[in-house]
Amino acid sequence: MLPDKRGYFGPYGGRFVPETLMPALEELEKAYFFWRDDPSFRRELAWYLCHYVGRPTPLYYASRLTEALGGARIYLKREDLNHTGAHKINNTIGQALLARRMGKKRIIAETGAGQHGVATATAAALLGCECVIYMGAVDIERQRLNVVRMKLLGAEVVPVAAGSGTLKDAMNEAIRDWVTNVRTTYYLIGSVAGPHPYPMMVRDFQSVIGQETRRQILQAAGKLPDVIIACVGGGSNAMGIFYPFLAEPGVKLIGVEAGGRGEGPGEHAATLCRGRPGVLHGSYSYLLQDEEGQISPVHSIAAGLDYPGVGPEHAYLKETGRVTYLTASDEEALEAFELLSRTEGILPALESAHALAVARKVAPSLPREAVVVVNLSGRGDKDVETVAQAKGVER
Amino acid sequence: MNRIARTFNSLRDKGQKALIVYVTAGDPSLEATAATIPALVEAGADLIEIGIPFSDPLADGPVIQAASSRALAKGVRLDGILKMTAAVRERLPELPLVFMTYYNPVLQRGLERFCRQAKEAGVDGLIVPDLPYEESGPLLREASAQGLALIPLLAPTSTEKRVEAICSSAQGFVYCVSVTGVTGMREKLDQELGRLVQTVKEHTSLPVAVGFGIARPETAAEVARLADGVVVGSAVVKLLGEGAREEALALVRSLARVLHARCSA
């Protein structure tokens, strides 16, 4: 079972943080291992996922999209139908319940698109915790709706102007807050990134997606999927749907990174496809960086994919070849956004639209008996302004 | 005996404490850094920490973040920093010099190559704030092979078990972080600092320096009662960044006066 005791997936992972945080990570790991299998914790988590989040989410057969592409049958795992509109809440409820059992009353988090920030603020409101969200100044500008949502939920949103003013800078600042207030504060990381035990813990909380998918597809199609496709920024929705299928060699797994608007540095966020290993934000994994190890600027039309790192387990799955990592460009994501909106009446998040863009290429090459599952990780309401601007839609 | 040990020993013999000053390499320029270091030593600095700028310095507060960004924006690269360091070494053959760097720039240069080049430039030790004890094995091996001290950090949150383990492989000196937090000037030190320094002293005979947040002579005096040395960073970097070189040197002089006053104890 991975990770190993030191938090490594093969050569990737580990715990590269200032000494001040090491005791806190040890405490967190101990608490997580203690509560993870505790029946009362499991019951509590299951109760909230069912009655509050709205799980299980449907596995929806997208018949009109299937017809339009003319190949494999396409199923959508509807994480967009979760409370708050994305998969992020699966993890925030889990970690917030853990924080409560650890006696931590203050929760902090970083956010890119704002989806994780909203999901954290939601969980904090639900459990009556103080909540501070760090968000890049550039992201605040382009995701204003989510900023308002977080504030309405009672969270304090702290703009981070340093660096590129995006997700990585928000994460730097959240870590600085945690170093300062480590005795009272729970740091709720939103992706399968960061120091051990976060990549493992977030994966475990998100793997409910894959477990449901497995059950649902066996019922709906009488077989396991031939292909599962998910977008990868930090990689939490992809790890969540892939994980229960890793031991099924017949299921092809495809992770889709942000190809952005070009191949040069600063034009994309395709960390696994175009980066190389290094240390950032607490773990050893793939990074977009220059030859001296300075972190490169990144770009994606999807704010949630706009990150120069990726979870260490993905780096490992790339190395072993178990998962194939591809890219979809801004343009392809926009086309897929439009296609799903018109054929199925579903506005996907621009992040999820990257996975759909690859499904669009893969499905036509497969026979009708084949089954492709796309993880529709979030809904696109937050992106309508971005899409309208890019497409020149009249208002 | 190496320069770090020699310096701490000779200060101890005189009943004095070490003043360790941090500067960000290349802010405002590498030439300026090369000229500033001898002036800092003249003003009373006993050991210089040269900060290698990194794009994502998550253990640093706003002052050093800003200095790092300015240096990187000016195109400061590792080769230039090594060259500047070698020039300083030539001018000040006895000065203990350590690099403070995040781990990724070291990894990308290659651990062996980084350590060899640092040694060739005249560096005595390395401080890597995002490389905790558990992950330090590979760098420790390469640094030791070159005779570079890998100086560990300890924090007010460190448990005694961790203090013991970390002290067992410590070299040069032990760097105690005075507060839970990032670098930067503060009014108050952590209540646990006294306990931490005492625990460290029980587990190592190496000198103990305290840093993070120390900006004023009064705080330095307070810390000097506990430890063998005091690190000042952001307060000096801030003044240098504002072009207030004379004020920076005056601050160093006032800190040196306090630390170099013969202790009666």
XYZ file of C-alpha atoms in Angstrom:
660
model
C 0.000 0.000 0.000
C 1.265 3.431 -0.910
C 2.434 5.769 0.374
C 5.117 4.174 2.528
C 5.697 5.153 6.152
C 7.577 8.295 5.181
C 4.860 9.404 2.794
C 6.563 8.315 -0.436
C 4.956 7.010 -3.607
C 8.066 5.484 -5.173
C 10.537 8.387 -5.193
C 7.781 11.045 -4.920
C 6.164 12.654 -1.897
C 7.783 13.086 1.500
C 7.623 15.988 3.870
C 9.627 19.087 2.957
C 8.463 21.735 5.411
C 10.017 23.939 8.084
C 10.766 22.200 11.380
C 8.012 24.222 13.094
C 5.397 22.224 11.155
C 6.908 18.770 11.523
C 5.349 18.030 14.928
C 1.976 19.221 13.564
C 2.237 16.857 10.597
C 3.108 14.001 12.928
C 0.084 14.871 15.063
C -2.158 15.069 11.996
C -0.937 11.745 10.653
C -1.534 10.074 13.999
C -5.030 11.565 14.289
C -5.914 10.567 10.736
C -4.763 6.968 11.202
C -6.672 6.810 14.473
C -9.989 8.167 13.172
C -9.869 6.820 9.625
C -11.131 3.398 10.604
C -13.089 4.435 13.659
C -16.731 3.366 13.168
C -18.188 6.531 14.710
C -16.053 8.750 12.454
C -16.954 6.710 9.388
C -20.638 6.894 10.276
C -20.485 10.632 10.823
C -18.690 11.221 7.510
C -21.109 8.958 5.620
C -24.061 10.770 7.180
C -22.833 14.201 6.068
C -21.912 12.953 2.599
C -25.412 11.550 2.154
C -27.665 14.110 3.849
C -25.612 17.272 3.415
C -23.465 16.847 0.296
C -26.097 14.836 -1.578
C -24.140 11.664 -2.318
C -24.137 9.356 -4.122
C -23.913 11.596 -7.160
C -25.441 10.164 -10.353
C -23.437 8.370 -13.010
C -25.275 9.787 -15.981
C -25.362 8.236 -19.452
C -24.823 11.154 -21.817
C -26.755 9.760 -24.806
C -26.837 12.915 -26.930
C -23.119 13.526 -26.381
C -22.484 9.865 -27.243
C -24.519 10.273 -30.461
C -22.738 13.472 -31.332
C -19.322 11.851 -31.024
C -20.356 8.542 -32.582
C -18.278 5.976 -30.695
C -18.007 4.719 -27.143
C -20.838 5.233 -24.688
C -20.016 8.206 -22.469
C -21.005 8.359 -18.809
C -20.546 11.441 -16.673
C -19.802 11.161 -12.972
C -21.840 14.112 -11.773
C -19.641 15.667 -9.082
C -21.076 18.987 -10.249
C -24.291 18.009 -8.457
C -22.628 17.973 -5.040
C -23.529 20.733 -2.608
C -21.384 23.786 -3.553
C -21.060 22.474 -7.116
C -17.831 20.493 -7.190
C -16.013 17.459 -5.814
C -14.049 19.610 -3.366
C -16.578 19.207 -0.568
C -15.957 15.434 -0.279
C -12.552 16.320 1.148
C -13.417 19.443 3.136
C -16.181 17.702 5.094
C -13.805 14.825 5.858
C -10.961 17.050 7.000
C -13.201 19.475 8.901
C -14.675 16.557 10.867
C -11.120 15.433 11.581
C -10.161 18.965 12.685
C -13.087 18.963 15.091
C -11.970 15.670 16.614
C -8.470 17.115 16.956
C -9.902 20.091 18.852
C -8.817 22.694 16.251
C -11.242 25.608 16.069
C -9.587 27.635 13.316
C -9.433 26.358 9.742
C -7.317 27.872 6.979
C -7.080 26.965 3.306
C -5.704 28.100 -0.025
C -7.884 28.366 -3.091
C -7.369 28.896 -6.813
C -10.691 28.997 -8.632
C -12.403 29.442 -5.299
C -14.117 26.051 -5.352
C -11.987 24.645 -2.549
C -12.324 27.925 -0.653
C -16.108 27.778 -0.920
C -16.144 24.107 0.096
C -13.904 24.871 3.087
C -15.931 27.907 4.135
C -19.045 25.746 3.858
C -17.645 22.981 6.055
C -16.383 25.558 8.564
C -19.810 27.216 8.751
C -21.453 23.826 9.140
C -19.207 22.912 12.069
C -18.975 26.380 13.611
C -15.247 26.996 13.029
C -13.385 30.212 12.291
C -12.271 30.179 8.647
C -9.573 32.090 6.749
C -9.075 31.552 3.008
C -5.961 32.659 1.116
C -6.552 33.522 -2.521
C -4.314 35.076 -5.162
C -5.173 38.647 -6.101
C -5.401 37.695 -9.792
C -7.765 34.806 -8.987
C -9.918 37.077 -6.809
C -10.315 39.295 -9.829
C -11.422 36.510 -12.191
C -13.511 34.472 -9.715
C -15.404 37.235 -7.953
C -18.567 35.181 -7.525
C -16.755 32.631 -5.381
C -15.171 35.387 -3.267
C -18.626 36.695 -2.439
C -19.837 33.172 -1.672
C -16.987 32.621 0.799
C -17.671 35.912 2.539
C -21.394 35.143 2.769
C -20.431 31.861 4.414
C -18.587 33.802 7.094
C -15.016 33.235 5.936
C -12.335 35.878 5.843
C -10.785 36.029 2.362
C -7.182 37.253 2.380
C -5.875 38.461 -0.993
C -2.306 37.400 -1.831
C -0.568 39.835 -4.142
C 2.912 38.260 -3.926
C 4.414 36.390 -6.874
C 1.927 35.688 -9.645
C -1.108 36.282 -7.415
C -2.464 32.798 -8.125
C -2.873 29.432 -6.406
C 0.802 28.741 -5.649
C 1.173 32.103 -3.920
C -2.030 31.498 -1.956
C -0.543 28.180 -0.836
C 2.733 29.859 0.225
C 0.740 32.295 2.324
C -1.476 29.592 3.854
C 1.665 27.679 4.868
C 3.090 30.877 6.423
C -0.128 31.318 8.412
C 0.047 27.704 9.532
C 3.693 28.051 10.634
C 2.633 31.059 12.711
C -0.576 29.670 14.227
C 0.188 25.966 14.157
C -0.867 25.349 17.746
C -4.493 26.383 17.180
C -5.011 26.025 13.447
C -5.961 23.229 11.082
C -4.617 23.633 7.530
C -7.158 22.137 5.131
C -5.301 21.420 1.887
C -7.606 21.043 -1.085
C -5.605 18.820 -3.372
C -3.562 15.610 -3.290
C -0.492 17.836 -2.908
C 1.507 19.123 0.056
C 3.487 17.203 2.679
C 2.562 13.739 3.911
C -0.131 12.856 5.056
C -2.142 15.263 2.855
C -1.746 13.495 -0.525
C -2.908 10.228 1.032
C -5.646 11.745 3.157
C -7.182 13.869 0.375
C -7.042 10.886 -1.985
C -8.841 8.729 0.579
C -11.590 11.289 1.130
C -12.019 11.775 -2.630
C -11.955 8.072 -3.489
C -15.669 7.957 -2.688
C -16.012 9.176 -6.301
C -14.348 6.072 -7.732
C -16.032 3.688 -5.320
C -19.474 4.931 -6.356
C -18.507 4.918 -10.024
C -17.454 1.296 -9.795
C -20.762 0.233 -8.274
C -22.820 2.384 -10.621
C -21.159 1.372 -13.876
C -21.432 -2.332 -13.034
C -25.137 -1.773 -12.561
C -25.612 0.428 -15.618
C -23.307 -1.242 -18.142
C -22.646 -4.624 -16.549
C -18.887 -4.097 -16.852
C -16.050 -1.896 -15.681
C -15.262 1.159 -17.813
C -12.767 0.846 -20.658
C -11.513 4.378 -20.098
C -11.785 6.880 -17.247
C -10.852 10.482 -17.942
C -10.333 13.266 -15.386
C -8.659 16.668 -15.369
C -5.497 17.209 -13.314
C -4.440 20.447 -11.647
C -3.161 19.362 -8.247
C -5.033 16.172 -9.072
C -7.642 15.495 -6.376
C -10.679 14.675 -8.521
C -8.544 12.452 -10.745
C -7.001 10.575 -7.792
C -10.488 10.213 -6.325
C -11.946 8.524 -9.391
C -8.770 6.614 -10.414
C -7.824 5.161 -7.061
C -10.404 2.329 -6.817
C -9.480 1.276 -10.372
C -5.676 1.259 -10.092
C -5.623 -2.516 -9.642
C -7.845 -3.094 -12.708
C -5.458 -3.368 -15.665
C -8.366 -3.398 -18.134
C -9.395 0.124 -17.185
C -7.406 2.755 -19.031
C -6.882 5.891 -16.956
C -6.262 9.281 -18.562
C -5.350 12.470 -16.691
C -5.742 15.725 -18.603
C -3.564 18.737 -17.858
C -4.030 22.341 -18.917
C -2.342 22.893 -22.286
C -3.187 26.592 -22.071
C -2.418 28.692 -25.110
C 1.012 27.364 -26.087
C 4.012 25.242 -25.214
C 6.372 27.930 -23.914
C 6.975 28.649 -20.232
C 4.111 30.611 -18.712
C 1.716 29.536 -21.466
C 0.346 26.348 -19.869
C 0.065 24.376 -16.631
C 0.994 20.915 -17.959
C 3.209 19.935 -15.029
C 3.466 16.193 -15.686
C 3.643 16.499 -19.459
C 6.224 19.292 -19.586
C 7.810 19.627 -16.131
C 10.435 17.763 -14.145
C 10.777 16.674 -10.515
C 11.586 19.060 -7.679
C 10.399 20.234 -4.258
C 7.595 22.728 -3.747
C 4.923 23.080 -1.050
C 6.123 20.185 1.013
C 6.607 17.341 -1.419
C 8.885 16.005 -4.125
C 6.937 15.812 -7.363
C 6.819 17.202 -10.882
C 7.084 20.981 -11.168
C 7.139 23.635 -13.834
C 10.446 25.334 -13.136
C 13.485 26.845 -14.795
C 16.896 25.157 -14.825
C 17.826 26.793 -11.503
C 14.720 25.481 -9.753
C 12.814 28.778 -9.682
C 9.099 28.075 -10.135
C 7.733 29.097 -13.548
C 4.638 31.180 -14.136
C 1.684 29.157 -15.409
C -1.449 29.806 -17.417
C -4.780 28.116 -17.902
C -8.205 29.445 -18.762
C -9.338 27.252 -15.845
C -8.218 28.871 -12.596
C -8.418 25.527 -10.810
C -5.731 24.032 -13.057
C -3.440 27.049 -12.858
C -0.787 25.465 -10.613
C 2.906 24.685 -11.300
C 2.918 21.500 -9.192
C 0.982 18.240 -9.050
C 0.304 15.603 -6.410
C 3.184 13.148 -5.861
C 1.022 10.065 -6.451
C 0.313 11.316 -9.970
C 4.071 11.657 -10.556
C 4.398 8.043 -9.465
C 1.510 6.870 -11.679
C 3.089 8.650 -14.633
C 6.410 6.951 -13.956
C 4.869 3.483 -13.640
C 2.803 4.127 -16.761
C -0.452 3.189 -15.019
C -2.011 6.520 -15.928
C -1.567 8.341 -19.237
C -1.282 12.103 -18.967
C -2.327 14.300 -21.892
C -3.114 17.972 -22.356
C -6.094 19.931 -23.626
C -5.703 23.547 -24.681
C -7.806 26.521 -23.576
C -9.469 26.446 -26.990
C -10.278 22.713 -26.822
C -11.696 23.143 -23.324
C -13.932 25.963 -24.527
C -15.180 23.846 -27.433
C -15.919 20.960 -25.085
C -17.694 23.357 -22.714
C -19.939 24.445 -25.557
C -20.529 20.906 -26.809
C -21.689 19.592 -23.424
C -23.844 22.656 -22.818
C -25.631 22.217 -26.181
C -25.943 18.423 -26.254
C -26.752 17.681 -22.627
C -27.874 20.929 -21.024
C -24.974 20.817 -18.579
C -22.528 23.690 -18.154
C -19.293 22.015 -17.025
C -16.573 23.741 -15.024
C -13.755 24.787 -17.359
C -11.499 22.419 -15.414
C -13.799 19.473 -16.161
C -14.118 20.663 -19.770
C -10.442 19.669 -20.207
C -11.401 16.050 -19.469
C -14.343 16.327 -21.874
C -12.031 17.661 -24.579
C -9.990 14.460 -24.428
C -13.156 12.319 -24.301
C -14.133 14.015 -27.532
C -10.975 12.664 -29.161
C -10.992 9.228 -27.530
C -14.656 8.210 -27.822
C -14.990 8.261 -31.660
C -12.083 5.806 -32.008
C -13.822 3.209 -29.829
C -16.762 0.869 -30.624
C -20.257 1.412 -29.187
C -19.700 -1.456 -26.701
C -16.887 0.522 -25.069
C -17.602 2.621 -21.982
C -15.894 5.920 -21.240
C -16.436 7.611 -17.883
C -15.617 11.312 -17.579
C -15.344 12.817 -14.116
C -17.442 15.950 -14.317
C -15.689 17.446 -11.311
C -17.606 20.709 -11.118
C -20.292 22.869 -12.622
C -19.584 25.818 -14.864
C -21.657 28.606 -13.372
C -18.514 30.189 -11.953
C -16.999 30.283 -15.439
C -19.764 31.860 -17.491
C -18.090 35.266 -17.514
C -14.741 33.803 -18.614
C -16.427 31.769 -21.353
C -18.569 34.677 -22.497
C -15.483 36.831 -22.791
C -13.489 34.191 -24.654
C -16.368 33.300 -26.995
C -17.643 36.825 -27.468
C -21.171 35.784 -26.420
C -23.575 38.702 -26.532
C -25.008 39.680 -23.179
C 39.053 23.528 13.233
C 36.709 25.270 10.797
C 35.871 28.941 10.680
C 32.448 28.539 12.343
C 33.874 26.714 15.370
C 36.889 29.059 15.573
C 34.667 32.112 15.628
C 32.287 30.789 18.298
C 35.222 29.549 20.411
C 37.107 32.794 20.328
C 33.950 34.766 21.200
C 33.231 32.401 24.065
C 36.763 32.831 25.394
C 36.142 36.567 25.458
C 32.743 36.123 27.099
C 30.992 37.439 23.991
C 28.111 36.292 21.812
C 28.043 35.942 18.036
C 26.190 38.381 15.820
C 24.991 36.591 12.693
C 23.716 38.801 9.887
C 21.600 37.632 6.948
C 21.650 39.370 3.574
C 19.727 38.471 0.423
C 22.248 37.936 -2.366
C 21.746 40.323 -5.259
C 19.459 42.867 -3.612
C 19.892 45.456 -4.989
C 22.809 43.917 -6.959
C 25.542 41.319 -6.489
C 28.163 44.102 -6.512
C 26.284 45.840 -3.702
C 26.079 42.594 -1.703
C 29.817 42.038 -2.176
C 30.527 45.539 -0.901
C 28.013 45.369 1.945
C 29.324 42.176 3.556
C 32.754 43.627 4.517
C 30.999 46.743 5.834
C 28.692 44.561 7.976
C 31.731 42.726 9.323
C 33.451 46.047 10.011
C 30.303 47.086 11.925
C 30.518 43.963 14.097
C 28.965 40.972 12.286
C 30.753 37.745 13.247
C 29.141 35.409 10.706
C 27.320 36.150 7.463
C 24.373 34.212 6.076
C 24.023 34.714 2.336
C 20.424 34.166 1.282
C 19.959 32.591 -2.150
C 16.769 34.090 -3.565
C 13.921 31.659 -4.339
C 10.647 32.307 -6.143
C 8.519 30.751 -3.377
C 10.196 31.416 -0.017
C 7.525 29.963 2.252
C 9.534 30.280 5.480
C 10.083 33.995 4.932
C 8.046 37.020 5.865
C 7.283 39.971 3.579
C 10.690 41.712 3.856
C 12.799 38.789 2.637
C 10.107 37.765 0.122
C 10.309 41.221 -1.415
C 14.126 41.227 -1.411
C 14.163 37.795 -3.096
C 11.691 38.899 -5.779
C 13.736 42.030 -6.482
C 16.937 40.012 -6.829
C 15.319 37.443 -9.139
C 13.703 40.173 -11.217
C 17.184 41.627 -11.739
C 18.309 38.287 -13.128
C 20.449 37.096 -10.212
C 21.547 33.499 -10.824
C 23.343 30.913 -8.735
C 26.600 31.171 -10.718
C 26.723 34.909 -10.040
C 26.104 34.332 -6.338
C 28.928 31.772 -6.195
C 31.282 34.194 -7.914
C 30.325 37.020 -5.569
C 30.813 34.717 -2.580
C 34.268 33.693 -3.796
C 35.225 37.367 -4.049
C 34.054 37.988 -0.482
C 35.976 34.941 0.685
C 39.149 36.236 -0.914
C 38.767 39.540 0.874
C 37.797 38.074 4.240
C 39.634 34.761 4.650
C 38.573 34.215 8.274
C 34.870 35.156 8.035
C 32.444 32.256 8.527
C 30.042 32.273 5.567
C 26.918 30.167 5.235
C 24.335 29.855 2.485
C 20.669 30.003 3.391
C 18.742 28.394 0.543
C 15.507 26.560 -0.115
C 15.917 22.953 -1.164
C 14.754 23.083 -4.783
C 17.614 25.257 -6.117
C 20.057 22.824 -4.453
C 18.277 19.800 -5.934
C 18.226 21.264 -9.431
C 21.934 22.102 -9.348
C 22.554 18.553 -8.094
C 23.414 17.891 -4.449
C 27.032 16.936 -5.112
C 27.636 19.762 -7.547
C 25.955 22.355 -5.338
C 28.048 21.359 -2.317
C 31.290 21.240 -4.308
C 30.682 24.643 -5.879
C 29.682 26.181 -2.546
C 32.841 24.784 -0.968
C 34.971 26.115 -3.816
C 33.415 29.542 -3.319
C 34.549 29.458 0.302
C 31.250 28.629 2.000
C 31.404 26.953 5.434
C 27.858 25.770 5.939
C 24.295 25.450 4.620
C 20.930 26.280 6.158
C 17.932 24.841 4.295
C 14.679 25.889 5.996
C 12.379 23.517 4.080
C 14.566 20.447 4.566
C 13.626 18.815 7.859
C 15.771 16.209 9.587
C 13.847 13.252 8.108
C 14.611 14.326 4.526
C 18.135 15.624 5.113
C 20.095 12.378 4.640
C 21.141 12.824 0.988
C 22.253 16.455 1.413
C 23.972 15.670 4.719
C 26.110 13.043 2.951
C 27.178 15.390 0.148
C 27.763 18.342 2.468
C 29.877 16.227 4.817
C 31.910 14.908 1.894
C 32.830 18.516 1.097
C 33.370 19.518 4.718
C 30.324 21.803 4.707
C 28.260 22.021 7.886
C 24.546 21.323 7.441
C 23.118 23.588 10.124
C 19.739 22.367 11.399
C 16.791 24.458 12.537
C 14.807 23.765 15.666
C 11.486 25.375 16.563
C 9.484 26.113 19.717
C 7.165 23.287 18.628
C 9.984 20.700 18.377
C 9.464 17.833 20.799
C 12.350 16.670 22.962
C 12.565 13.496 20.891
C 13.050 15.583 17.760
C 15.570 17.873 19.462
C 17.615 14.850 20.442
C 17.516 13.283 16.962
C 18.295 16.555 15.192
C 21.158 17.439 17.532
C 22.720 14.035 16.940
C 23.533 14.900 13.318
C 23.938 18.664 13.723
C 27.055 20.415 12.470
C 28.408 23.960 12.770
C 25.811 25.356 15.118
C 22.174 24.766 15.943
C 19.728 27.396 14.737
C 16.777 27.852 17.083
C 13.782 29.596 15.601
C 12.627 32.122 18.192
C 8.939 32.089 17.279
C 6.376 29.912 15.574
C 6.279 31.774 12.306
C 8.188 33.092 9.345
C 11.160 35.441 9.315
C 10.478 39.071 10.142
C 10.721 41.652 12.907
C 8.642 41.072 16.027
C 7.992 42.612 19.415
C 7.757 39.397 21.403
C 9.537 36.060 21.457
C 7.896 32.695 22.004
C 7.464 31.708 25.647
C 8.894 28.302 24.802
C 12.201 29.735 23.570
C 13.998 29.421 26.918
C 12.926 25.818 27.303
C 13.928 25.063 23.702
C 17.436 26.490 24.017
C 17.927 24.703 27.310
C 16.800 21.371 25.834
C 19.106 21.851 22.855
C 22.038 22.570 25.172
C 21.352 19.323 26.980
C 21.711 17.414 23.716
C 24.641 19.070 21.984
C 27.868 20.864 22.755
C 27.589 22.860 19.521
C 26.925 26.601 19.768
C 23.257 27.600 19.723
C 22.080 30.627 17.755
C 18.609 32.140 17.900
C 16.952 33.865 14.975
C 13.634 34.920 13.334
C 12.119 38.152 14.537
C 15.052 39.771 16.301
C 15.408 43.393 15.292
C 16.302 45.432 18.368
C 19.275 45.487 20.779
C 16.947 44.895 23.762
C 15.645 41.648 22.242
C 19.164 40.648 21.256
C 20.327 41.200 24.844
C 17.469 39.068 26.133
C 18.337 36.254 23.714
C 22.079 36.541 24.436
C 21.408 35.496 28.006
C 20.174 32.146 26.670
C 22.185 31.453 23.547
C 25.640 31.733 21.968
C 24.578 33.823 19.023
C 21.812 35.953 17.583
C 20.681 36.076 13.948
C 19.333 39.299 12.506
C 17.885 39.273 9.000
C 14.758 41.134 7.988
C 15.616 44.303 9.944
C 18.910 44.660 8.028
C 17.473 43.495 4.684
C 14.656 46.020 4.991
C 17.059 48.944 5.491
C 19.380 47.761 2.728
C 16.378 47.400 0.423
C 15.362 50.978 1.151
C 18.869 52.126 0.264
C 19.461 53.085 3.902
C 22.897 51.477 4.100
C 24.183 53.720 6.895
C 21.140 52.958 9.056
C 21.651 49.239 8.435
C 25.276 49.488 9.549
C 24.258 51.564 12.576
C 21.773 48.847 13.565
C 24.480 46.194 13.249
C 26.815 48.306 15.392
C 24.197 48.718 18.090
C 23.481 44.964 18.108
C 27.217 44.194 18.202
C 27.689 46.526 21.166
C 25.153 44.518 23.146
C 26.423 41.080 22.088
C 30.113 41.832 22.349
C 29.846 43.392 25.800
C 31.689 40.981 28.063
C 29.119 38.962 29.981
C 29.688 38.963 33.700
C 28.003 35.608 34.062
